[in-house]
Short mmCIF file of C-alpha atoms in Angstrom, two decimals:
data_model
loop_
_atom_site.label_atom_id
_atom_site.label_comp_id
_atom_site.label_asym_id
_atom_site.label_seq_id
_atom_site.Cartn_x
_atom_site.Cartn_y
_atom_site.Cartn_z
CA UNK W 557 -7.79 39.81 -5.34
CA UNK W 558 -4.82 38.48 -7.26
CA UNK W 559 -3.73 36.11 -4.48
CA UNK W 560 -7.18 34.52 -4.28
CA UNK W 561 -7.22 34.01 -8.02
CA UNK W 562 -3.78 32.38 -7.97
CA UNK W 563 -4.72 30.11 -5.04
CA UNK W 564 -7.94 29.12 -6.75
CA UNK W 565 -6.07 28.30 -9.95
CA UNK W 566 -3.52 26.23 -8.03
CA UNK W 567 -6.25 24.27 -6.28
CA UNK W 568 -7.96 23.60 -9.58
CA UNK W 569 -4.69 22.52 -11.20
CA UNK W 570 -3.23 20.48 -8.32
CA UNK W 571 -6.54 18.96 -7.13
CA UNK W 572 -5.32 18.30 -3.57
CA UNK W 573 -8.60 16.79 -2.35
CA UNK W 574 -8.66 14.27 -5.21
CA UNK W 575 -5.06 13.31 -4.56
CA UNK W 576 -5.72 12.95 -0.83
CA UNK W 577 -8.69 10.66 -1.52
CA UNK W 578 -6.62 8.55 -3.94
CA UNK W 579 -3.86 8.16 -1.32
CA UNK W 580 -6.43 7.24 1.32
CA UNK W 581 -7.92 4.57 -0.95
CA UNK W 582 -4.46 3.15 -1.59
CA UNK W 583 -3.73 3.06 2.13
CA UNK W 584 -6.98 1.20 2.81
CA UNK W 585 -6.17 -1.39 0.12
CA UNK W 586 -2.64 -1.95 1.40
CA UNK W 587 -3.86 -2.23 5.00
CA UNK W 588 -6.28 -4.90 3.82
CA UNK W 589 -3.44 -6.76 2.11
CA UNK W 590 -1.38 -6.60 5.29
CA UNK W 591 -4.24 -8.23 7.22
CA UNK W 592 -4.63 -10.89 4.53
CA UNK W 593 -0.93 -11.79 4.64
CA UNK W 594 -1.08 -12.01 8.44
CA UNK W 595 -4.14 -14.29 8.19
CA UNK W 596 -2.31 -16.40 5.61
CA UNK W 597 0.63 -16.75 7.97
CA UNK W 598 -1.62 -17.74 10.87
CA UNK W 599 -3.44 -20.29 8.74
CA UNK W 600 -0.44 -22.01 7.19
CA UNK W 601 2.42 -21.52 9.66
CA UNK W 602 1.83 -24.82 11.43
CA UNK W 603 0.50 -26.86 8.49
CA UNK W 604 2.37 -29.82 7.11
CA UNK W 605 3.51 -30.46 3.52
CA UNK W 606 0.08 -31.73 2.48
CA UNK W 607 -1.15 -28.10 2.50
CA UNK W 608 1.71 -26.82 0.33
CA UNK W 609 -0.23 -26.64 -2.96
CA UNK W 610 -3.20 -24.97 -1.30
CA UNK W 611 -0.91 -22.44 0.39
CA UNK W 612 0.98 -21.72 -2.83
CA UNK W 613 -2.28 -21.12 -4.73
CA UNK W 614 -3.52 -18.78 -2.05
CA UNK W 615 -0.17 -16.95 -1.96
CA UNK W 616 -0.28 -16.59 -5.75
CA UNK W 617 -3.74 -15.01 -5.47
CA UNK W 618 -2.49 -12.61 -2.81
CA UNK W 619 0.47 -11.58 -4.97
CA UNK W 620 -1.80 -11.04 -7.98
CA UNK W 621 -4.04 -8.79 -5.90
CA UNK W 622 -1.00 -6.93 -4.58
CA UNK W 623 0.30 -6.40 -8.12
CA UNK W 624 -3.10 -5.10 -9.21
CA UNK W 625 -3.18 -2.65 -6.30
CA UNK W 626 0.30 -1.45 -7.22
CA UNK W 627 -0.88 -0.74 -10.75
CA UNK W 628 -3.93 1.29 -9.72
CA UNK W 629 -2.45 3.09 -6.72
CA UNK W 630 -1.09 6.60 -6.70
CA UNK W 631 2.68 6.74 -7.11
CA UNK W 632 4.55 8.38 -4.27
CA UNK W 633 7.55 10.47 -5.38
CA UNK W 634 10.92 8.96 -4.46
CA UNK W 635 11.90 12.08 -2.51
CA UNK W 636 8.80 11.76 -0.32
CA UNK W 637 9.57 8.09 0.35
CA UNK W 638 13.16 8.90 1.32
CA UNK W 639 12.01 11.71 3.61
CA UNK W 640 9.46 9.46 5.32
CA UNK W 641 12.08 6.72 5.69
CA UNK W 642 14.56 9.17 7.25
CA UNK W 643 11.92 10.50 9.66
CA UNK W 644 10.95 6.96 10.66
CA UNK W 645 14.58 5.95 11.27
CA UNK W 646 15.18 9.07 13.36
CA UNK W 647 12.13 8.37 15.53
CA UNK W 648 13.14 4.73 16.02
CA UNK W 649 16.65 5.79 17.00
CA UNK W 650 15.36 8.14 19.73
#
């Protein structure tokens, strides 16, 4: 049927499963970064100035990894980000 042909063509063109997998991979990487920043905070929060250089080097490495992930991750359209932000704010306000 015509509808099946159109749907098949759309799936081939839009590749929703590939996009979903790319978003999932990005989410996994960013969740890992979140854990690494929390671990960094736990490790260095109570350290004295003698650990400053070590902490700065580690923070630099974390930022470099974060920048790399930003480069290879799927971009989320601005409208989708605004919609998600609005939905989050509405749920928090309830």
